[in-house]
Amino acid sequence: MGWDRATPFIIDLQVNAEDIDGLGHANNAVYVTWLERCAWRHSQRLGLDLVEYRRLDRAMAVVRHEIDYLAAAYEGDELQLATWIVDWDQRLKMNRHFQLIRPSDNTTVLRAQTTFVCIELSTGKPKRMPPEFIEGYGPALKASGVLID
């Protein structure tokens, strides 16, 4: 597979009939849902699930998506979506990259990046990442080649 970076976290996806828009391909809004699903599953794998977020009164909330739609996906397509945590300040912000590939022809369908900010759940306001976030997300940064202190 032609992944952009080493050690991706990958989920498998299939384009279903309800994902198709009037133009006959997967709707752009569906891709955003897939990005969220992939990021969330990766966080869960790192031990930072909704229960832990609530316990810590912290969450990583999306503040920006940048998406490059490179090819269309059609009903029945089997896809793989990868993510990497590529940057963070260990305080408030974290950035993920994504790459969506159709393995049948090794086509990159989409590339995206998302910026997250740590918020306090009880107020919705930006708040410094707790140590558990540093410990949980840190190994993913090391795996993607990002140097951390």
PDB file of C-alpha atoms in Angstrom:
ATOM      1  CA  MET A   1       0.000   0.000   0.000  1.00  0.00           C
ATOM      2  CA  GLY A   2       1.283   3.474  -0.800  1.00  0.00           C
ATOM      3  CA  TRP A   3       0.868   5.145   2.590  1.00  0.00           C
ATOM      4  CA  ASP A   4       2.245   8.655   2.980  1.00  0.00           C
ATOM      5  CA  ARG A   5       3.884   7.860   6.327  1.00  0.00           C
ATOM      6  CA  ALA A   6       5.110   4.869   8.283  1.00  0.00           C
ATOM      7  CA  THR A   7       3.050   3.065  10.925  1.00  0.00           C
ATOM      8  CA  PRO A   8      -0.485   4.180  10.010  1.00  0.00           C
ATOM      9  CA  PHE A   9      -3.521   3.429  12.128  1.00  0.00           C
ATOM     10  CA  ILE A  10      -5.987   1.977   9.595  1.00  0.00           C
ATOM     11  CA  ILE A  11      -9.712   1.301   9.477  1.00  0.00           C
ATOM     12  CA  ASP A  12     -11.561  -0.517   6.725  1.00  0.00           C
ATOM     13  CA  LEU A  13     -14.569   1.127   5.097  1.00  0.00           C
ATOM     14  CA  GLN A  14     -17.121   0.221   2.454  1.00  0.00           C
ATOM     15  CA  VAL A  15     -19.092   2.744   0.424  1.00  0.00           C
ATOM     16  CA  ASN A  16     -22.773   1.951   0.996  1.00  0.00           C
ATOM     17  CA  ALA A  17     -25.843   3.033  -0.977  1.00  0.00           C
ATOM     18  CA  GLU A  18     -26.724   5.690   1.626  1.00  0.00           C
ATOM     19  CA  ASP A  19     -23.253   7.271   1.138  1.00  0.00           C
ATOM     20  CA  ILE A  20     -23.987   8.085  -2.520  1.00  0.00           C
ATOM     21  CA  ASP A  21     -25.190  11.532  -3.593  1.00  0.00           C
ATOM     22  CA  GLY A  22     -27.056  12.743  -6.666  1.00  0.00           C
ATOM     23  CA  LEU A  23     -23.859  12.704  -8.715  1.00  0.00           C
ATOM     24  CA  GLY A  24     -23.422   8.955  -8.174  1.00  0.00           C
ATOM     25  CA  HIS A  25     -20.390   8.988  -5.894  1.00  0.00           C
ATOM     26  CA  ALA A  26     -19.739   9.178  -2.157  1.00  0.00           C
ATOM     27  CA  ASN A  27     -20.918  12.528  -0.804  1.00  0.00           C
ATOM     28  CA  ASN A  28     -18.270  14.855   0.610  1.00  0.00           C
ATOM     29  CA  ALA A  29     -20.025  14.954   4.000  1.00  0.00           C
ATOM     30  CA  VAL A  30     -19.585  11.183   4.313  1.00  0.00           C
ATOM     31  CA  TYR A  31     -15.817  11.596   4.145  1.00  0.00           C
ATOM     32  CA  VAL A  32     -15.909  13.912   7.167  1.00  0.00           C
ATOM     33  CA  THR A  33     -17.817  11.230   9.077  1.00  0.00           C
ATOM     34  CA  TRP A  34     -15.159   8.697   8.119  1.00  0.00           C
ATOM     35  CA  LEU A  35     -12.365  11.021   9.294  1.00  0.00           C
ATOM     36  CA  GLU A  36     -14.073  11.374  12.666  1.00  0.00           C
ATOM     37  CA  ARG A  37     -14.588   7.613  12.945  1.00  0.00           C
ATOM     38  CA  CYS A  38     -10.943   6.912  12.181  1.00  0.00           C
ATOM     39  CA  ALA A  39      -9.614   9.526  14.614  1.00  0.00           C
ATOM     40  CA  TRP A  40     -11.951   8.324  17.336  1.00  0.00           C
ATOM     41  CA  ARG A  41     -11.000   4.651  16.905  1.00  0.00           C
ATOM     42  CA  HIS A  42      -7.342   5.602  17.009  1.00  0.00           C
ATOM     43  CA  SER A  43      -7.866   7.540  20.246  1.00  0.00           C
ATOM     44  CA  GLN A  44      -9.727   4.570  21.704  1.00  0.00           C
ATOM     45  CA  ARG A  45      -6.843   2.269  20.738  1.00  0.00           C
ATOM     46  CA  LEU A  46      -4.526   4.649  22.603  1.00  0.00           C
ATOM     47  CA  GLY A  47      -6.682   4.316  25.740  1.00  0.00           C
ATOM     48  CA  LEU A  48      -8.453   7.653  25.424  1.00  0.00           C
ATOM     49  CA  ASP A  49     -12.117   6.772  25.009  1.00  0.00           C
ATOM     50  CA  LEU A  50     -15.253   8.699  25.917  1.00  0.00           C
ATOM     51  CA  VAL A  51     -15.250   7.317  29.466  1.00  0.00           C
ATOM     52  CA  GLU A  52     -11.714   8.599  29.993  1.00  0.00           C
ATOM     53  CA  TYR A  53     -12.535  11.962  28.402  1.00  0.00           C
ATOM     54  CA  ARG A  54     -15.462  12.387  30.789  1.00  0.00           C
ATOM     55  CA  ARG A  55     -13.402  11.291  33.791  1.00  0.00           C
ATOM     56  CA  LEU A  56     -10.746  13.870  32.918  1.00  0.00           C
ATOM     57  CA  ASP A  57     -13.297  16.540  31.912  1.00  0.00           C
ATOM     58  CA  ARG A  58     -11.233  16.999  28.722  1.00  0.00           C
ATOM     59  CA  ALA A  59     -11.654  16.211  25.033  1.00  0.00           C
ATOM     60  CA  MET A  60      -9.938  16.898  21.745  1.00  0.00           C
ATOM     61  CA  ALA A  61     -12.375  18.944  19.643  1.00  0.00           C
ATOM     62  CA  VAL A  62     -12.060  19.687  15.926  1.00  0.00           C
ATOM     63  CA  VAL A  63     -11.355  23.307  15.071  1.00  0.00           C
ATOM     64  CA  ARG A  64     -10.300  22.855  11.428  1.00  0.00           C
ATOM     65  CA  HIS A  65     -10.549  20.302   8.607  1.00  0.00           C
ATOM     66  CA  GLU A  66      -8.593  20.603   5.371  1.00  0.00           C
ATOM     67  CA  ILE A  67      -9.638  18.031   2.779  1.00  0.00           C
ATOM     68  CA  ASP A  68      -8.307  17.337  -0.697  1.00  0.00           C
ATOM     69  CA  TYR A  69     -10.717  15.165  -2.672  1.00  0.00           C
ATOM     70  CA  LEU A  70      -8.478  13.442  -5.220  1.00  0.00           C
ATOM     71  CA  ALA A  71     -10.721  10.767  -6.758  1.00  0.00           C
ATOM     72  CA  ALA A  72     -14.323   9.613  -6.473  1.00  0.00           C
ATOM     73  CA  ALA A  73     -15.461   6.608  -4.454  1.00  0.00           C
ATOM     74  CA  TYR A  74     -18.467   4.603  -5.611  1.00  0.00           C
ATOM     75  CA  GLU A  75     -21.016   2.271  -4.059  1.00  0.00           C
ATOM     76  CA  GLY A  76     -19.412  -1.034  -3.179  1.00  0.00           C
ATOM     77  CA  ASP A  77     -15.849   0.312  -3.084  1.00  0.00           C
ATOM     78  CA  GLU A  78     -13.720  -1.153  -0.321  1.00  0.00           C
ATOM     79  CA  LEU A  79     -11.506   1.545   1.189  1.00  0.00           C
ATOM     80  CA  GLN A  80      -8.844   1.911   3.847  1.00  0.00           C
ATOM     81  CA  LEU A  81      -8.475   5.110   5.851  1.00  0.00           C
ATOM     82  CA  ALA A  82      -5.224   5.774   7.696  1.00  0.00           C
ATOM     83  CA  THR A  83      -4.377   8.414  10.265  1.00  0.00           C
ATOM     84  CA  TRP A  84      -1.280   9.712  11.956  1.00  0.00           C
ATOM     85  CA  ILE A  85      -0.827  12.248  14.728  1.00  0.00           C
ATOM     86  CA  VAL A  86       1.852  14.449  13.196  1.00  0.00           C
ATOM     87  CA  ASP A  87       2.184  17.499  15.405  1.00  0.00           C
ATOM     88  CA  TRP A  88       1.220  18.817  18.816  1.00  0.00           C
ATOM     89  CA  ASP A  89       2.273  21.410  21.306  1.00  0.00           C
ATOM     90  CA  GLN A  90       1.600  19.165  24.357  1.00  0.00           C
ATOM     91  CA  ARG A  91      -0.638  21.933  25.692  1.00  0.00           C
ATOM     92  CA  LEU A  92      -3.682  22.702  23.524  1.00  0.00           C
ATOM     93  CA  LYS A  93      -3.307  21.751  19.845  1.00  0.00           C
ATOM     94  CA  MET A  94      -2.826  18.504  17.975  1.00  0.00           C
ATOM     95  CA  ASN A  95      -2.796  17.786  14.244  1.00  0.00           C
ATOM     96  CA  ARG A  96      -3.705  14.589  12.423  1.00  0.00           C
ATOM     97  CA  HIS A  97      -3.150  13.637   8.822  1.00  0.00           C
ATOM     98  CA  PHE A  98      -5.369  11.201   6.946  1.00  0.00           C
ATOM     99  CA  GLN A  99      -5.070   9.262   3.709  1.00  0.00           C
ATOM    100  CA  LEU A 100      -7.908   7.283   2.117  1.00  0.00           C
ATOM    101  CA  ILE A 101      -6.898   4.553  -0.338  1.00  0.00           C
ATOM    102  CA  ARG A 102      -8.915   2.250  -2.586  1.00  0.00           C
ATOM    103  CA  PRO A 103      -6.766  -0.912  -2.421  1.00  0.00           C
ATOM    104  CA  SER A 104      -8.237  -2.463  -5.584  1.00  0.00           C
ATOM    105  CA  ASP A 105      -6.306   0.037  -7.734  1.00  0.00           C
ATOM    106  CA  ASN A 106      -4.074   1.625  -5.045  1.00  0.00           C
ATOM    107  CA  THR A 107      -5.666   5.019  -5.696  1.00  0.00           C
ATOM    108  CA  THR A 108      -5.443   7.701  -3.035  1.00  0.00           C
ATOM    109  CA  VAL A 109      -8.997   9.015  -2.927  1.00  0.00           C
ATOM    110  CA  LEU A 110      -8.470  11.690  -0.277  1.00  0.00           C
ATOM    111  CA  ARG A 111      -5.884  13.393   1.865  1.00  0.00           C
ATOM    112  CA  ALA A 112      -6.871  15.490   4.850  1.00  0.00           C
ATOM    113  CA  GLN A 113      -5.573  17.142   7.953  1.00  0.00           C
ATOM    114  CA  THR A 114      -7.477  18.038  11.058  1.00  0.00           C
ATOM    115  CA  THR A 115      -6.522  20.387  13.870  1.00  0.00           C
ATOM    116  CA  PHE A 116      -7.863  19.595  17.324  1.00  0.00           C
ATOM    117  CA  VAL A 117      -7.870  21.719  20.472  1.00  0.00           C
ATOM    118  CA  CYS A 118      -8.125  20.333  23.970  1.00  0.00           C
ATOM    119  CA  ILE A 119     -11.247  21.571  25.713  1.00  0.00           C
ATOM    120  CA  GLU A 120     -12.713  21.264  29.169  1.00  0.00           C
ATOM    121  CA  LEU A 121     -15.955  19.334  28.655  1.00  0.00           C
ATOM    122  CA  SER A 122     -17.799  21.067  31.478  1.00  0.00           C
ATOM    123  CA  THR A 123     -17.226  24.547  30.016  1.00  0.00           C
ATOM    124  CA  GLY A 124     -16.394  23.952  26.349  1.00  0.00           C
ATOM    125  CA  LYS A 125     -13.397  26.267  26.736  1.00  0.00           C
ATOM    126  CA  PRO A 126      -9.819  25.505  25.684  1.00  0.00           C
ATOM    127  CA  LYS A 127      -7.889  23.898  28.528  1.00  0.00           C
ATOM    128  CA  ARG A 128      -4.399  22.437  28.822  1.00  0.00           C
ATOM    129  CA  MET A 129      -4.030  18.728  28.016  1.00  0.00           C
ATOM    130  CA  PRO A 130      -3.905  16.574  31.138  1.00  0.00           C
ATOM    131  CA  PRO A 131      -0.908  14.268  31.676  1.00  0.00           C
ATOM    132  CA  GLU A 132      -3.055  11.309  30.566  1.00  0.00           C
ATOM    133  CA  PHE A 133      -3.333  12.862  27.082  1.00  0.00           C
ATOM    134  CA  ILE A 134       0.432  13.332  26.908  1.00  0.00           C
ATOM    135  CA  GLU A 135       0.945   9.699  27.943  1.00  0.00           C
ATOM    136  CA  GLY A 136      -1.781   8.359  25.658  1.00  0.00           C
ATOM    137  CA  TYR A 137      -1.114  10.318  22.477  1.00  0.00           C
ATOM    138  CA  GLY A 138       2.686  10.414  22.909  1.00  0.00           C
ATOM    139  CA  PRO A 139       3.377   6.879  21.602  1.00  0.00           C
ATOM    140  CA  ALA A 140       1.421   7.634  18.408  1.00  0.00           C
ATOM    141  CA  LEU A 141       3.606  10.681  17.768  1.00  0.00           C
ATOM    142  CA  LYS A 142       6.781   8.659  18.298  1.00  0.00           C
ATOM    143  CA  ALA A 143       5.480   5.973  15.921  1.00  0.00           C
ATOM    144  CA  SER A 144       4.911   8.548  13.180  1.00  0.00           C
ATOM    145  CA  GLY A 145       8.439   9.909  13.605  1.00  0.00           C
ATOM    146  CA  VAL A 146       7.579  13.068  15.533  1.00  0.00           C
ATOM    147  CA  LEU A 147      10.087  14.029  18.201  1.00  0.00           C
ATOM    148  CA  ILE A 148       8.564  14.806  21.575  1.00  0.00           C
ATOM    149  CA  ASP A 149      10.115  16.031  24.813  1.00  0.00           C
TER     150      ASP A 149
END
